Coordinates of C-alpha atoms in Angstrom, one line a residue:
D425 CA 211.9 46.5 176.1
Y426 CA 214.4 46.7 178.9
V427 CA 217.5 47.0 176.9
D428 CA 215.9 49.8 175.1
E429 CA 215.0 51.9 178.1
V430 CA 218.3 51.6 179.8
Y431 CA 220.0 52.5 176.7
K432 CA 217.9 55.7 176.3
A433 CA 218.3 56.5 180.0
L434 CA 222.0 56.5 179.8
H435 CA 222.3 58.0 176.3
D436 CA 220.4 60.9 177.8
A437 CA 222.3 61.0 180.8
I438 CA 225.7 61.1 178.9
S439 CA 224.2 63.6 176.6
E440 CA 222.8 66.0 179.1
G441 CA 226.1 65.6 181.1
T442 CA 224.6 64.0 184.0
L443 CA 227.3 61.5 183.3
A444 CA 230.3 63.5 182.6
P445 CA 233.3 62.1 180.4
G446 CA 235.3 60.0 182.5
A447 CA 232.5 58.9 184.9
R448 CA 232.7 55.3 185.9
I449 CA 229.9 53.0 185.0
T450 CA 229.1 49.7 186.8
Q451 CA 226.6 47.3 185.7
E452 CA 225.4 46.2 189.3
E453 CA 224.8 50.1 190.4
L454 CA 222.8 50.8 187.3
A455 CA 220.6 47.8 187.6
E456 CA 219.9 48.9 191.3
Q457 CA 219.3 52.4 190.2
L458 CA 217.0 51.9 187.1
N459 CA 215.2 48.8 188.9
V460 CA 216.0 46.2 186.2
S461 CA 218.1 43.1 186.1
R462 CA 221.8 43.0 185.1
S463 CA 221.0 41.5 181.6
P464 CA 219.3 44.6 179.9
V465 CA 222.2 46.9 181.7
L466 CA 224.8 44.6 180.0
Q467 CA 223.2 44.7 176.7
A468 CA 222.6 48.5 176.8
L469 CA 226.4 48.9 178.0
R470 CA 227.8 47.0 175.2
L471 CA 225.5 49.0 172.6
L472 CA 226.8 52.1 174.3
K473 CA 230.5 51.0 173.9
H474 CA 229.6 50.0 170.3
D475 CA 228.4 53.7 169.5
G476 CA 231.6 55.0 171.3
L477 CA 229.7 56.8 174.1
L478 CA 231.6 54.4 176.7
Q479 CA 234.9 52.9 176.8
D480 CA 237.0 50.3 178.8
A481 CA 238.3 51.5 182.2
P482 CA 241.6 50.7 183.5
G483 CA 241.0 47.6 185.6
R484 CA 237.2 46.6 185.3
G485 CA 234.2 48.3 184.2
L486 CA 233.4 51.3 181.6
V487 CA 234.0 55.0 181.8
V488 CA 232.1 57.5 179.6
A489 CA 234.0 58.4 176.8
P490 CA 235.9 61.8 176.8
L491 CA 235.1 64.5 174.2
D492 CA 237.7 64.6 171.6
P493 CA 238.4 68.0 170.2
T494 CA 239.6 66.6 166.9
W495 CA 236.8 64.3 166.3
I496 CA 234.2 67.0 167.2
G497 CA 235.6 69.2 164.5
H498 CA 235.4 66.2 161.8
L499 CA 231.9 65.4 163.2
Y500 CA 231.0 69.2 162.5
Q501 CA 232.5 69.4 159.1
V502 CA 230.1 66.5 158.3
R503 CA 227.1 68.3 159.8
G504 CA 228.0 71.6 158.5
A505 CA 227.9 69.8 154.9
L506 CA 224.8 68.2 155.4
D507 CA 222.9 71.1 156.9
A508 CA 224.2 73.4 154.1
L509 CA 222.9 70.9 151.4
A510 CA 219.2 70.5 153.2
A511 CA 218.9 74.4 153.7
L512 CA 219.8 74.8 150.2
L513 CA 217.2 72.2 149.0
A514 CA 214.6 73.2 151.6
A515 CA 215.1 76.9 150.3
A516 CA 214.7 75.9 146.7
R517 CA 211.4 74.6 147.5
R518 CA 210.8 77.4 149.9
A519 CA 209.6 75.0 152.6
R520 CA 207.9 76.3 155.6
I521 CA 209.5 75.0 159.0
P522 CA 206.5 75.0 161.5
D523 CA 206.1 78.0 163.9
S524 CA 205.6 75.1 166.7
L525 CA 209.1 74.1 166.3
M526 CA 210.4 77.7 167.2
R527 CA 208.1 78.0 170.2
Q528 CA 209.2 74.6 171.5
G529 CA 212.9 76.0 171.3
R530 CA 212.4 79.2 172.7
A531 CA 210.6 77.6 175.7
A532 CA 213.3 75.0 176.2
A533 CA 216.1 77.8 175.9
A534 CA 214.0 79.6 178.7
G535 CA 214.3 76.7 181.0
N536 CA 216.9 74.7 182.7
D537 CA 216.2 71.1 181.0
V538 CA 219.1 70.2 179.1
K539 CA 217.4 67.3 177.5
A540 CA 214.5 69.5 176.2
L541 CA 217.0 71.7 174.6
I542 CA 218.7 69.1 172.7
E543 CA 215.3 67.6 171.7
A544 CA 214.2 70.8 170.3
D545 CA 217.2 71.4 168.6
V546 CA 217.3 67.8 167.0
A547 CA 213.4 68.6 165.8
F548 CA 214.5 71.8 164.2
H549 CA 217.2 70.3 162.1
R550 CA 215.3 67.3 161.1
A551 CA 212.6 69.3 160.0
I552 CA 215.1 70.9 157.6
Y553 CA 216.4 67.7 156.3
E554 CA 213.0 66.7 155.7
A555 CA 212.0 69.8 154.0
S556 CA 215.0 69.0 151.6
G557 CA 213.2 66.7 149.9
N558 CA 216.3 64.1 149.7
P559 CA 215.7 61.4 152.5
L560 CA 219.3 60.5 152.3
I561 CA 220.2 63.6 154.2
L562 CA 218.2 62.5 157.3
E563 CA 219.4 59.1 157.1
T564 CA 223.2 60.1 156.7
A565 CA 222.7 62.8 159.3
G566 CA 221.1 60.1 161.4
L567 CA 224.4 58.1 161.8
H568 CA 226.0 61.0 163.8
W569 CA 223.1 62.4 165.9
T570 CA 224.3 60.2 169.0
H571 CA 227.3 62.1 169.0
L572 CA 226.2 65.4 168.0
R573 CA 223.7 65.1 170.8
R574 CA 226.4 64.5 173.5
V575 CA 228.4 67.4 171.9
M576 CA 225.2 69.7 172.0
G577 CA 224.6 68.7 175.7
A578 CA 228.0 70.0 176.5
V579 CA 227.6 73.4 175.1
L580 CA 223.7 73.9 176.0
Q581 CA 224.6 73.1 179.8
R582 CA 225.9 76.8 179.8
R583 CA 223.1 79.2 179.9
A584 CA 225.1 81.6 177.8
G585 CA 223.7 82.0 174.1
R586 CA 220.7 79.9 174.6
A587 CA 218.3 82.5 173.2
G588 CA 220.6 83.6 170.6
L589 CA 220.6 79.8 169.4
W590 CA 217.0 80.4 168.6
D591 CA 217.3 83.8 166.9
E592 CA 219.9 82.2 164.5
H593 CA 217.4 79.3 164.1
E594 CA 214.7 81.9 163.2
A595 CA 216.8 83.4 160.7
I596 CA 217.5 80.1 159.1
R597 CA 213.8 79.6 158.9
Q598 CA 213.1 82.8 157.3
A599 CA 215.6 82.5 154.6
I600 CA 214.6 79.0 153.6
A601 CA 210.9 80.2 153.5
Q602 CA 212.1 83.1 151.2
G603 CA 214.0 80.8 148.8
D604 CA 217.4 82.4 150.0

């Protein structure tokens, strides 16, 4: 489905920072760049606007929505509560988070692909949500991942701290496995 392809391409570009906050988006240019008609671009833009990733530009068109620090703070409060609950429940089950996720994350941290970094981090947290045994945690967290991916992309564009992030993830993985 072209709408899904356009949506994903634009969502990834916004998350990775290729389309920075304030960048102007025009339907015609996107249709040409993505080699699709204007109709799927229009539908994808509507979805992205509904998701809060785009907003109306002064005059005509759309821009990538700014990252609002207050809203990000609220987002991370919710994420923190869900992550803590998921880790607690996973630890009670002494769940094993796969080694392959850690290798994927460390490999991504060693490279320059922000999308790969985001995907690895999402996969790690998803594994904890699934290990919790409570499907509502994954479902509830899923409501916010569109915006979390974007914030993660902004943070992960800087090389500093990438390896340390996976050291922290390893500590979390070990604590869960030990029931802590």
